[in-house]
PDB file of C-alpha atoms in Angstrom:
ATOM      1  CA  UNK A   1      76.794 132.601 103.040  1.00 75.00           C
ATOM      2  CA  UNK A   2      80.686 131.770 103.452  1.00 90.00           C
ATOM      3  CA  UNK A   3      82.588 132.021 106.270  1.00 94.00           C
ATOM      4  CA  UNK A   4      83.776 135.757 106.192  1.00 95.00           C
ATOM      5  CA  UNK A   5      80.198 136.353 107.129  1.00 95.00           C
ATOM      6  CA  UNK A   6      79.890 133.432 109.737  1.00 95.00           C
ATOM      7  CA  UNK A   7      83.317 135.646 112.118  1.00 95.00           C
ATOM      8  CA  UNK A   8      81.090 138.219 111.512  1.00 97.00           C
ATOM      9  CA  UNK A   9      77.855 137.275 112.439  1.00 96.00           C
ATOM     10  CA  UNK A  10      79.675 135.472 115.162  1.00 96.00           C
ATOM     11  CA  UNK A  11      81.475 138.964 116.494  1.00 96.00           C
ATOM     12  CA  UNK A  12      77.810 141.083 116.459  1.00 96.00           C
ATOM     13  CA  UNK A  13      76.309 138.270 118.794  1.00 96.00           C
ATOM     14  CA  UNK A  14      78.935 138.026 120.919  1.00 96.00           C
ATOM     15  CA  UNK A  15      79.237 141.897 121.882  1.00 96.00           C
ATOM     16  CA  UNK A  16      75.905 142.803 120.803  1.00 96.00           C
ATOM     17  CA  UNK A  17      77.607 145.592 119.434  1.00 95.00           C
ATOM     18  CA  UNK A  18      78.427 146.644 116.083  1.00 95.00           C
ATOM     19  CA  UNK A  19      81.008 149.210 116.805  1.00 94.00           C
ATOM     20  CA  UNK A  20      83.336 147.082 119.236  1.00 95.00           C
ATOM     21  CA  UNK A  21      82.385 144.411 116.611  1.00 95.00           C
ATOM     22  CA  UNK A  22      83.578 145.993 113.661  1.00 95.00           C
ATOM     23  CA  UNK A  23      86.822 146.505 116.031  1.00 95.00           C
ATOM     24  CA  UNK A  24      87.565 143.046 117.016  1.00 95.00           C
ATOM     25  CA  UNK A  25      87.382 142.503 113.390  1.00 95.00           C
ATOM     26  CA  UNK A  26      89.599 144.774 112.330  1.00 95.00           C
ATOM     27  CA  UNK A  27      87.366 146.259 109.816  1.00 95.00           C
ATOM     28  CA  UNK A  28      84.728 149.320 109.722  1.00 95.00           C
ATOM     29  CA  UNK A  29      80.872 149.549 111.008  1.00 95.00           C
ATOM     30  CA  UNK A  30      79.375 149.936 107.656  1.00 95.00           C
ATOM     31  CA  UNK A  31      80.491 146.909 105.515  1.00 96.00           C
ATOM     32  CA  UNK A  32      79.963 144.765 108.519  1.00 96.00           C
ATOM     33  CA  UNK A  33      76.236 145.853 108.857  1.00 95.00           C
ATOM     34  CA  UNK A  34      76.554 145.145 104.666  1.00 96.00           C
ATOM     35  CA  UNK A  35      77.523 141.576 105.840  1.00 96.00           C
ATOM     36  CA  UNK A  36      75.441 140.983 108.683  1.00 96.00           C
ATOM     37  CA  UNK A  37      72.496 142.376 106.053  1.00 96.00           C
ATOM     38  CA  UNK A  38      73.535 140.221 103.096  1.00 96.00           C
ATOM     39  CA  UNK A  39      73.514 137.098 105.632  1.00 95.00           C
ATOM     40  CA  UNK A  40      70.050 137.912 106.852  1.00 95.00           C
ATOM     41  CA  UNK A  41      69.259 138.218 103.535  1.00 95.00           C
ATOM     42  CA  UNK A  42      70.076 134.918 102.811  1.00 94.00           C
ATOM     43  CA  UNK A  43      68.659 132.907 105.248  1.00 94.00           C
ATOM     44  CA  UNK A  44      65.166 135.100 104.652  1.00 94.00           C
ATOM     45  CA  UNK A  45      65.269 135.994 108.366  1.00 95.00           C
ATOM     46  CA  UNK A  46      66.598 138.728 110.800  1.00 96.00           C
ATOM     47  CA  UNK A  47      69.132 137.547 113.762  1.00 96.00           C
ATOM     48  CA  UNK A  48      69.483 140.659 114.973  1.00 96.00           C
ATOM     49  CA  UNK A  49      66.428 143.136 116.577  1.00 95.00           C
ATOM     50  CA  UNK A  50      68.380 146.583 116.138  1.00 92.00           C
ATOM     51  CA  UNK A  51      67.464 149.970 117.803  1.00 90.00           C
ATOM     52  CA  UNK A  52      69.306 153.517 118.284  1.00 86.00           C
ATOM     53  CA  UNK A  53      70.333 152.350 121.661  1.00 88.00           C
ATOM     54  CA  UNK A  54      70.540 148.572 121.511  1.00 93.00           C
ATOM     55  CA  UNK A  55      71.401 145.223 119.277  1.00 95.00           C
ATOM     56  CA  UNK A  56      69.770 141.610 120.373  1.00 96.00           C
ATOM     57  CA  UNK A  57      69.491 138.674 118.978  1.00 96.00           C
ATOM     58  CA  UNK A  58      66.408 137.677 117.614  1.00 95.00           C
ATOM     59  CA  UNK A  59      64.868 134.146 118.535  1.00 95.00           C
ATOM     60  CA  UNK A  60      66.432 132.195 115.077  1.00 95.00           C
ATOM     61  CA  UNK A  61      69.965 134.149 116.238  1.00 95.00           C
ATOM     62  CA  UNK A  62      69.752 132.989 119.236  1.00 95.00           C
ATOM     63  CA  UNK A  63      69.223 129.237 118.369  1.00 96.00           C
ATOM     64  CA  UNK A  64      71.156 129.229 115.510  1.00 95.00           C
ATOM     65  CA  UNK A  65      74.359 130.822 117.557  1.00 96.00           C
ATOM     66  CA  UNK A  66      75.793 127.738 119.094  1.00 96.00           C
ATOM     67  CA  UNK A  67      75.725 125.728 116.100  1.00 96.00           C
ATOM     68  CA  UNK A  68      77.763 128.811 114.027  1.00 95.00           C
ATOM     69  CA  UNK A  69      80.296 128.653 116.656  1.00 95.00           C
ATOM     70  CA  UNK A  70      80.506 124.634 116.242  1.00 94.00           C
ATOM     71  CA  UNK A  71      80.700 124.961 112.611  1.00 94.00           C
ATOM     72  CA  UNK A  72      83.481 127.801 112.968  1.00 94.00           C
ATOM     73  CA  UNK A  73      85.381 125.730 115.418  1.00 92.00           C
ATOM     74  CA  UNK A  74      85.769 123.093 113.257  1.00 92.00           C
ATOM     75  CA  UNK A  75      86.505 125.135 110.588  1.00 93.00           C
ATOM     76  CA  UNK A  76      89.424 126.815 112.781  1.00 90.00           C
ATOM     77  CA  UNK A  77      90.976 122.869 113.630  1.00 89.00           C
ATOM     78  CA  UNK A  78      91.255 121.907 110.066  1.00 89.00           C
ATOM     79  CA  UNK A  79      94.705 123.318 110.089  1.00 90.00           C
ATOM     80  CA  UNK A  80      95.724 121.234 113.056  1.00 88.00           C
ATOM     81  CA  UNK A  81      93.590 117.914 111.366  1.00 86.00           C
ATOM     82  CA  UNK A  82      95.835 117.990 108.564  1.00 90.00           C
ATOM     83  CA  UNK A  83      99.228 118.341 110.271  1.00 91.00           C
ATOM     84  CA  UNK A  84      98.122 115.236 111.902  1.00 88.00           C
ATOM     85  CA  UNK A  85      96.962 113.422 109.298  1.00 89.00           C
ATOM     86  CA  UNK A  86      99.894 114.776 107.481  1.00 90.00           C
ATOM     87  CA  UNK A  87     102.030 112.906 110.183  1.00 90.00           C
ATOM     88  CA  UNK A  88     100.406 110.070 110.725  1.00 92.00           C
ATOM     89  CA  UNK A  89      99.285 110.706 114.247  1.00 91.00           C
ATOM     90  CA  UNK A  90      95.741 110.691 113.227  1.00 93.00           C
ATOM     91  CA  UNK A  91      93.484 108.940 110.390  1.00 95.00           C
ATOM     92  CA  UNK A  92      93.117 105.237 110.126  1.00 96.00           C
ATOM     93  CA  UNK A  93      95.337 102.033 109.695  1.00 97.00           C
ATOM     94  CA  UNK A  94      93.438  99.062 107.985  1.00 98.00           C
ATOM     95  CA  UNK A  95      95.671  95.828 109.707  1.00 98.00           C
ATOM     96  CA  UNK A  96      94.728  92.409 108.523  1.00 97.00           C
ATOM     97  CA  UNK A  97      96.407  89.547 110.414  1.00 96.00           C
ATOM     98  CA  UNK A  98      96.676  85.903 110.010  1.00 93.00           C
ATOM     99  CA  UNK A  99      94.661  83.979 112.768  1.00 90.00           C
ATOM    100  CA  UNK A 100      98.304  82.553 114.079  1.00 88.00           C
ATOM    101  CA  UNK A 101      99.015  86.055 115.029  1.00 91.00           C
ATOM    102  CA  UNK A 102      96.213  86.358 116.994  1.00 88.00           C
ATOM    103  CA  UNK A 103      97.500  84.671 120.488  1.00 87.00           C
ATOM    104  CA  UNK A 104     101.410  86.516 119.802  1.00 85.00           C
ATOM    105  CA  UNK A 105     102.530  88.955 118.094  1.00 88.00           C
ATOM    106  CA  UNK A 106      99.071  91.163 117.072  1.00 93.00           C
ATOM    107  CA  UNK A 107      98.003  92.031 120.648  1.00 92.00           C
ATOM    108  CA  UNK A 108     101.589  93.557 121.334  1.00 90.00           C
ATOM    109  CA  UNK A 109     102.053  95.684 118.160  1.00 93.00           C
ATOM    110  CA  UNK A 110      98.670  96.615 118.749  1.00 95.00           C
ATOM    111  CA  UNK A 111      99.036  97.603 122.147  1.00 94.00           C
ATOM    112  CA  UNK A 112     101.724  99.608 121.464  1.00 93.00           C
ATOM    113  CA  UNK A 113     101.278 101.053 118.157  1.00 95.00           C
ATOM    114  CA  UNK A 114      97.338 102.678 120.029  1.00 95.00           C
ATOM    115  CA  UNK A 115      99.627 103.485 122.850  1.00 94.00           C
ATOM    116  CA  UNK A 116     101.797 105.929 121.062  1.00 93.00           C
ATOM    117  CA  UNK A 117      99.106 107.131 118.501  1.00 95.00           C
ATOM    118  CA  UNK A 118      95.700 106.917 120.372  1.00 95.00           C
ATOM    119  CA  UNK A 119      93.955 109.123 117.600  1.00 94.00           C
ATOM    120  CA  UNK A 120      94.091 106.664 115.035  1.00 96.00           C
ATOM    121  CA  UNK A 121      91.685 104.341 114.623  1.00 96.00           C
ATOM    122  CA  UNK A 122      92.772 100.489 113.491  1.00 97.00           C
ATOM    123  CA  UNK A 123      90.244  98.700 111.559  1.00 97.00           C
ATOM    124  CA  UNK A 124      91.312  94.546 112.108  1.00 97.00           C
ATOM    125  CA  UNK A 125      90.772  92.216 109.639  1.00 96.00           C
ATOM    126  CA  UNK A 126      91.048  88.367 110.257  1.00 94.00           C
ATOM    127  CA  UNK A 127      92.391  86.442 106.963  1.00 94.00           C
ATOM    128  CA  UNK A 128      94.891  83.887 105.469  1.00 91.00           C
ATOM    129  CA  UNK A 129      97.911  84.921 103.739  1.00 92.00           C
ATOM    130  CA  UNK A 130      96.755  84.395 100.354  1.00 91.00           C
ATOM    131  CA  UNK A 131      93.705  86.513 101.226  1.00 94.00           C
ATOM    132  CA  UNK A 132      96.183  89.736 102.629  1.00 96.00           C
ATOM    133  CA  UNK A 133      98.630  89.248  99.820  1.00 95.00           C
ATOM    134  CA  UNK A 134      95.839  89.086  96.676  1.00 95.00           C
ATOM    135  CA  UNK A 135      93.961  92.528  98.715  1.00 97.00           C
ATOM    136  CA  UNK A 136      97.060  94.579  99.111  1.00 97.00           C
ATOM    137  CA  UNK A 137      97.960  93.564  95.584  1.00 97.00           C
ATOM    138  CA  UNK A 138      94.372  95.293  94.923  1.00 97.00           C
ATOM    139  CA  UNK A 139      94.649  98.341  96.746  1.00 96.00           C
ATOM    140  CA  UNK A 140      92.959  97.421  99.716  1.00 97.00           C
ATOM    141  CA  UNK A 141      94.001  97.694 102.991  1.00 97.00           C
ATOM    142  CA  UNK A 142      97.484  99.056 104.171  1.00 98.00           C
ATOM    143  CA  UNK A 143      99.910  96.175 105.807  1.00 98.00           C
ATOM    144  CA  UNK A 144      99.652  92.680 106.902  1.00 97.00           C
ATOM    145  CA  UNK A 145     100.579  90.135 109.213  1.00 97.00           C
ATOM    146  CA  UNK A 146     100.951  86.890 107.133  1.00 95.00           C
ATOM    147  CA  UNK A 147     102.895  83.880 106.796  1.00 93.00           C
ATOM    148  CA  UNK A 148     105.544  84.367 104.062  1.00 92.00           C
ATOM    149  CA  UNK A 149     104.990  81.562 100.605  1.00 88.00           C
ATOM    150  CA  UNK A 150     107.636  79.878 100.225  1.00 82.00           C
ATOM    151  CA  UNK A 151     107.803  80.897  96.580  1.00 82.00           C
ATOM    152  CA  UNK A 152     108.306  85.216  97.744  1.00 83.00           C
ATOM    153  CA  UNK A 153     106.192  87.902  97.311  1.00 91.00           C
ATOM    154  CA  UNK A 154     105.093  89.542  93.981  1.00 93.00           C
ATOM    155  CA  UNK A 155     107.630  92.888  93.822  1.00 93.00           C
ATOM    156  CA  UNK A 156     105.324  95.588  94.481  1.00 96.00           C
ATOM    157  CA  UNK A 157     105.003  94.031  98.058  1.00 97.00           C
ATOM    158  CA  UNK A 158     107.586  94.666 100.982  1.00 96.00           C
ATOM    159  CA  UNK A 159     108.354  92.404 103.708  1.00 96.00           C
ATOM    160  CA  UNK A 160     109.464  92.606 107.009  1.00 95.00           C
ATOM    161  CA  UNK A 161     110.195  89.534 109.349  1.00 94.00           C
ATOM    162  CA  UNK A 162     108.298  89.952 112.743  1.00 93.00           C
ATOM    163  CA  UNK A 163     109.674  86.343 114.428  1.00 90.00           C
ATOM    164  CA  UNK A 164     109.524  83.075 114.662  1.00 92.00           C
ATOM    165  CA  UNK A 165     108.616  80.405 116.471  1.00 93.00           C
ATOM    166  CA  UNK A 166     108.833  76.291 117.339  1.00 95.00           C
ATOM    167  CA  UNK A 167     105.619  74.362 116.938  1.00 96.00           C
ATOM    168  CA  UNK A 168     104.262  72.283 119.392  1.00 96.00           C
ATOM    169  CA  UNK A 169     101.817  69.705 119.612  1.00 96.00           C
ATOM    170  CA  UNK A 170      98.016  69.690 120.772  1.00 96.00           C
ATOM    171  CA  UNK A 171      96.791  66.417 121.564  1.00 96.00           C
ATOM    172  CA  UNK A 172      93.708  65.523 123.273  1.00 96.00           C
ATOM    173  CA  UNK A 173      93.659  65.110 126.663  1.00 94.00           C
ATOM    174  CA  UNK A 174      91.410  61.994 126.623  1.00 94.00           C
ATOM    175  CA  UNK A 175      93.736  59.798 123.848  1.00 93.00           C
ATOM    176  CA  UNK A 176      95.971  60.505 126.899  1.00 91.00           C
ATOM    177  CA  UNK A 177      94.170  59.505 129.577  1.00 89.00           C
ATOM    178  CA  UNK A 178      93.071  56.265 127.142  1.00 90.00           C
ATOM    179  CA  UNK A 179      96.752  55.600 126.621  1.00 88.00           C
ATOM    180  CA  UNK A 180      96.356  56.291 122.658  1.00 89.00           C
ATOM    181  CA  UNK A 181      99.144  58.502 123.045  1.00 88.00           C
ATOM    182  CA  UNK A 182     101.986  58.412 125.231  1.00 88.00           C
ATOM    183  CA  UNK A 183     104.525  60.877 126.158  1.00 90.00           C
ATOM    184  CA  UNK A 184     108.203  60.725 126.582  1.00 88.00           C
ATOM    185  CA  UNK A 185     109.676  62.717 129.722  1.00 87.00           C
ATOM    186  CA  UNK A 186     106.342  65.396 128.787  1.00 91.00           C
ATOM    187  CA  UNK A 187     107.149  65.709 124.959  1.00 93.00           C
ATOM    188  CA  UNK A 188     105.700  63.166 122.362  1.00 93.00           C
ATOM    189  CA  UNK A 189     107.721  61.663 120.186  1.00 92.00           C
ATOM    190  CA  UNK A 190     108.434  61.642 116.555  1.00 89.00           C
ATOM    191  CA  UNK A 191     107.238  57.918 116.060  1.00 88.00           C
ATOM    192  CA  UNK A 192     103.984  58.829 117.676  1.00 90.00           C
ATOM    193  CA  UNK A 193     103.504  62.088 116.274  1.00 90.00           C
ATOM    194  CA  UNK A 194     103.245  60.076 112.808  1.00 89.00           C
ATOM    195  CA  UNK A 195     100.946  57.614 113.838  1.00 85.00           C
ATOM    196  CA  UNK A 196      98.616  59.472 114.733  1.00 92.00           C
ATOM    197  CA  UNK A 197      95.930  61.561 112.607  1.00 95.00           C
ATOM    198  CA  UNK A 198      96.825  65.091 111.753  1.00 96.00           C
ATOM    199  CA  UNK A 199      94.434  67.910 111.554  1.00 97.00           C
ATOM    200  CA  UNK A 200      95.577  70.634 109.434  1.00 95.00           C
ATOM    201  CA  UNK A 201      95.620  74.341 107.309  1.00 91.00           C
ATOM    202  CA  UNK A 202      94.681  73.517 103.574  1.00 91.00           C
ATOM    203  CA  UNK A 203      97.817  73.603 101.396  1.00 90.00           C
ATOM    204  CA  UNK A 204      95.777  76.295  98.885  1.00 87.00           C
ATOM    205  CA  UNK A 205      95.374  78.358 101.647  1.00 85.00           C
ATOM    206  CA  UNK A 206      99.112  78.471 103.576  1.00 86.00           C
ATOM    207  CA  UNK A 207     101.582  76.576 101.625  1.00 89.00           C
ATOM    208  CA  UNK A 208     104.179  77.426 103.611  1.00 90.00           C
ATOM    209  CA  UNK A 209     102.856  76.326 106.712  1.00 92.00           C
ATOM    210  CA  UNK A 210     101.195  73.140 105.482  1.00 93.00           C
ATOM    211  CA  UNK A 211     105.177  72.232 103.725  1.00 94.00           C
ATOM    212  CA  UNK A 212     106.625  73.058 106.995  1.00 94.00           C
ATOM    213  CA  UNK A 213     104.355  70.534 108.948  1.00 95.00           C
ATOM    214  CA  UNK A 214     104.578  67.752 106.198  1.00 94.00           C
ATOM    215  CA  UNK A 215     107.950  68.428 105.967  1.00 94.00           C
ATOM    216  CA  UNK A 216     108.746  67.293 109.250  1.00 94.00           C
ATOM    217  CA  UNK A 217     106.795  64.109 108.742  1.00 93.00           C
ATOM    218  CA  UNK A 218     109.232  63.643 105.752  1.00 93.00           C
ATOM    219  CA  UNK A 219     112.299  64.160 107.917  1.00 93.00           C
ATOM    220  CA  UNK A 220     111.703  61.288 110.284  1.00 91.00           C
ATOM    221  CA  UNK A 221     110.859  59.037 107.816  1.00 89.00           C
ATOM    222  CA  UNK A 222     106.783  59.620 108.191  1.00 89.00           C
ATOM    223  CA  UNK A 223     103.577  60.682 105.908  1.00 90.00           C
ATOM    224  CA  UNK A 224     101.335  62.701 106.951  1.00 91.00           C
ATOM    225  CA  UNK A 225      97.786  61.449 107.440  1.00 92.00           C
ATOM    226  CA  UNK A 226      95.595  64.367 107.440  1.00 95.00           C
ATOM    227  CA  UNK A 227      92.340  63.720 108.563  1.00 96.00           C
ATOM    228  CA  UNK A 228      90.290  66.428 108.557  1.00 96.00           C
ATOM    229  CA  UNK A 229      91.468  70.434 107.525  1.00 95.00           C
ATOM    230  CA  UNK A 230      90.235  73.551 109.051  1.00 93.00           C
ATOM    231  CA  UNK A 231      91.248  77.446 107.925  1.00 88.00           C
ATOM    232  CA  UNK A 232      90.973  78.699 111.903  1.00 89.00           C
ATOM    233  CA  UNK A 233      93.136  78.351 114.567  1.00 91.00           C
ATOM    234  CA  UNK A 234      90.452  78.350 116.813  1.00 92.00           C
ATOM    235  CA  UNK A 235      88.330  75.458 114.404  1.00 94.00           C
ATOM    236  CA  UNK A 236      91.584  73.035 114.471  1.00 95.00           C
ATOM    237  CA  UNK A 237      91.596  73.553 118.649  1.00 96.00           C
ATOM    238  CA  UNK A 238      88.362  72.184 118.568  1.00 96.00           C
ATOM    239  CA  UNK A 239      88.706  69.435 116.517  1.00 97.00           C
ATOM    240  CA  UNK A 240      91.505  68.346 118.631  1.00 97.00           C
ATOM    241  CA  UNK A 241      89.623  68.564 121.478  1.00 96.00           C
ATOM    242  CA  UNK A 242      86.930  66.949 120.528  1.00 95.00           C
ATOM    243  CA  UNK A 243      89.077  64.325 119.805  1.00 95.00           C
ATOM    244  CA  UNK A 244      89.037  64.310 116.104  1.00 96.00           C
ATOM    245  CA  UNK A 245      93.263  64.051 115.804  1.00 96.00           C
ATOM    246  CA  UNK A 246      96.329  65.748 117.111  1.00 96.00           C
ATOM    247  CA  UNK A 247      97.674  69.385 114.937  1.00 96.00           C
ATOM    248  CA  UNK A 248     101.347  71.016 115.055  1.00 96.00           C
ATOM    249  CA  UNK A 249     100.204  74.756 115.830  1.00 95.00           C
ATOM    250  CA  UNK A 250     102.950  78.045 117.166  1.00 94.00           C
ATOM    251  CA  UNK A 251     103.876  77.989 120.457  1.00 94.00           C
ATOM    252  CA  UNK A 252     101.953  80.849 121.297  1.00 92.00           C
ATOM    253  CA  UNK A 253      99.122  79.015 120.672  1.00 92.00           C
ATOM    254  CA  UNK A 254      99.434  77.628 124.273  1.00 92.00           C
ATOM    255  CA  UNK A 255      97.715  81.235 125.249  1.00 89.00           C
ATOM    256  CA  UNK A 256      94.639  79.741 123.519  1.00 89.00           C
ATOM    257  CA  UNK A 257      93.354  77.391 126.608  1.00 87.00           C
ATOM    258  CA  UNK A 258      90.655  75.085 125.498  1.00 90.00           C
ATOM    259  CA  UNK A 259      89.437  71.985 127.500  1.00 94.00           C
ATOM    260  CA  UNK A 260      90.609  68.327 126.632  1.00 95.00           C
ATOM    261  CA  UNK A 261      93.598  69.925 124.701  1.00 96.00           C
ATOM    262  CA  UNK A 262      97.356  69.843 126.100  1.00 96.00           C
ATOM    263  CA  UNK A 263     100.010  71.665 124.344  1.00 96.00           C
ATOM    264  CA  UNK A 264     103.348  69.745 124.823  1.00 95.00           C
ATOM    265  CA  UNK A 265     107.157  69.605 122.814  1.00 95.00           C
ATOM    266  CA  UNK A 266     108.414  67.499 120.432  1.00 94.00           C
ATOM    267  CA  UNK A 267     111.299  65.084 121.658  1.00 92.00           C
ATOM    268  CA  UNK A 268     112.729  66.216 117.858  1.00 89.00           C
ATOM    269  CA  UNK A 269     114.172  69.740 117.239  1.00 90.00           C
ATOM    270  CA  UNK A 270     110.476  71.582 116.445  1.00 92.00           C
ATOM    271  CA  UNK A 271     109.772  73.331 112.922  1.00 93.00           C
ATOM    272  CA  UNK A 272     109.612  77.317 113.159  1.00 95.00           C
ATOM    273  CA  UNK A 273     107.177  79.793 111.782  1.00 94.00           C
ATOM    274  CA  UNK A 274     108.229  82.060 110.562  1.00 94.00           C
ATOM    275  CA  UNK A 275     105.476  85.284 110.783  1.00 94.00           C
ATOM    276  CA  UNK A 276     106.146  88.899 109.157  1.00 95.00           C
ATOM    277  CA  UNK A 277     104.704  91.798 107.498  1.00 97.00           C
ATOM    278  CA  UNK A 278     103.624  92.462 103.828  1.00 97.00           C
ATOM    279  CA  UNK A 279     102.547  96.195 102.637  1.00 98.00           C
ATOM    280  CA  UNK A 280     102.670  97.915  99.085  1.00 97.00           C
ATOM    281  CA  UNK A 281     105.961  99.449  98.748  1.00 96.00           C
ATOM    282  CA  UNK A 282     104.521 102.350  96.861  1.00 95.00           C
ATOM    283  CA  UNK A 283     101.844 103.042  99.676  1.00 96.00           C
ATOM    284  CA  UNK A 284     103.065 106.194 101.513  1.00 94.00           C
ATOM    285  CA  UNK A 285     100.116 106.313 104.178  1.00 96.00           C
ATOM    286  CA  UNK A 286     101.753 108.340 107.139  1.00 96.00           C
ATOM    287  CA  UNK A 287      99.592 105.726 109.140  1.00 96.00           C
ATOM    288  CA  UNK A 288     101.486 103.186 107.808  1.00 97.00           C
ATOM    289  CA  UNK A 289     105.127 104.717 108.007  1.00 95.00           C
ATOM    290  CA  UNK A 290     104.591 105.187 111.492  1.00 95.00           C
ATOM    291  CA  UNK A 291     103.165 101.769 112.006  1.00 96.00           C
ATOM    292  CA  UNK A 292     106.583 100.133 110.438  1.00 96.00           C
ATOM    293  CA  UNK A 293     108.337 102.076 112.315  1.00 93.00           C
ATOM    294  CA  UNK A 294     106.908 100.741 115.684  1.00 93.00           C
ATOM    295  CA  UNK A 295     107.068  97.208 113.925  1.00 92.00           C
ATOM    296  CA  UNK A 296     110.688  97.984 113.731  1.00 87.00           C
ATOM    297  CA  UNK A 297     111.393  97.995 117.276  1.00 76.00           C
ATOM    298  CA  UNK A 298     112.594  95.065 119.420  1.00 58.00           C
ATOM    299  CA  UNK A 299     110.110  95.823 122.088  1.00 60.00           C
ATOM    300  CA  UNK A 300     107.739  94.627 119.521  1.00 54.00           C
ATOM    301  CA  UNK A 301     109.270  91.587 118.211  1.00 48.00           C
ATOM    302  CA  UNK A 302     107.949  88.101 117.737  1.00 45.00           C
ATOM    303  CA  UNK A 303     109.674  85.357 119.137  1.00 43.00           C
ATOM    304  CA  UNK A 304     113.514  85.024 118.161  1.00 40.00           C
ATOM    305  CA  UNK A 305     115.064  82.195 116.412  1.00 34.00           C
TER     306      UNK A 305
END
């Protein structure tokens, strides 16, 4: 069968009628009752019980009716499918993110990139730079919300800078209450800061981030004593409040309440973070033009400088 016969079959059971059928189709009686024959045929069953005076459907017509006009339905939106697709209103965007991104600047693009184009569905993925940078490099997925390496990106990768924003400290609430740490006018100092045991991302896994923290120890004369490292967000949060040492995480971070952890400012001018997006510049996904696009504008933008 194809789908010449399908309008056919389709116009006989809906007028029971092969004359006005024939009509609606623009065609003549006797090479539609060739079709409707042929069909019948086919399927090794009648769906139509004929007489001089009338034309019904037979039982397997019957059933069979509302899953030909299903079929045809979807045959006639294909057309309409594509344009979308074509435009990037409908299809899929795969959108991996960096676990800093989760508490700022993903839930806004999000929210507004599903506001505008509700039809397309955004499969999230969770994972560290290195992980989004080596997948895209591989074909997989279409953009990225990652911490930029210090060192660049390879050149078939584009960039785009979201934001950034000051770090802050989370300390445990009970080194506080123990006087282990004290603060200066609500901010900790420097001197203190260094002192104390850090908790932090693994250098292999976000070099930039991990120089930027160490880096500050540098500046004010300090070393770093990491203590224990964790690859989530959400891990180091815990480790801090369960006491294990204090972590520099993004301000937005402060969104993520957790008990026995306070967020508070440096006395010193804070490091940024600096947070954008990484896609293959040859990847012409109209799901992914559309979602740069929305990137682009400043109702969507991280935190300024």
């Amino acid at each position: 069968m194809d789908v010449r016969q399908l309008r056919h079959f389709l116009a006989v059971a809906e007028t029971l009628h092969f004359g006005r059928a024939a009509e609606r189709l623009g065609m003549t009686q006797p090479p539609l009752s060739q079709s409707i024959i042929a069909l019948e045929r086919s399927l090794g069953a009648p769906l139509f019980a004929r007489t001089r005076r009338s034309v019904a459907l037979t039982a397997l017509g019957e059933q069979w009716l509302p899953h030909v006009k299903g079929a045809l339905a979807g045959i006639d939106g294909l057309d309409a499918v594509a344009r979308r697709l074509r435009d990037g209103t409908a299809g899929h965007l795969d959108l991996s993110f960096v676990t800093t991104a989760d508490y700022g600047l993903l839930p806004t693009l999000v929210r507004r990139y599903a506001a505008l184009h509700p039809d397309v569905e955004i499969r999230l993925k969770e994972a560290t730079s290195d992980v989004q940078i080596a997948d895209l490099l591989a074909g997989r997925g279409h953009v990225g919300i990652v911490i930029p390496p210090g060192e660049g990106l390879p050149e078939p990768l584009g960039y785009r800078r979201l934001g950034s924003e000051r770090l802050v400290a989370a300390i445990p609430e009970t080194w506080l209450a123990e006087g282990r740490l004290a603060l200066d006018d609500e901010r900790l100092a420097s001197a203190a800061l260094i002192g104390a045991p850090l908790i932090i991302f693994p250098r292999r896994i976000a070099p930039a981030f991990h120089d930027l923290v160490t880096g500050f120890y540098a500046a004010h004369g300090g070393h770093a004593r990491v203590v224990q490292e964790a690859i989530q967000m959400q891990t180091i949060i815990s480790l801090v409040s369960a006491g294990i040492g204090i972590a520099l995480v993004p301000e937005s971070l402060r969104n993520l309440a957790r008990t026995g952890v306070r967020y508070v400012d440096l006395v010193d001018a804070a490091p940024r973070l600096e947070t954008g997006l990484v896609w293959r510049k040859q990847d012409d996904t109209p799901t992914l033009r559309r979602f740069l696009a929305i990137a682009a504008d400043p109702e969507v933008e991280g935190p300024a400088v």
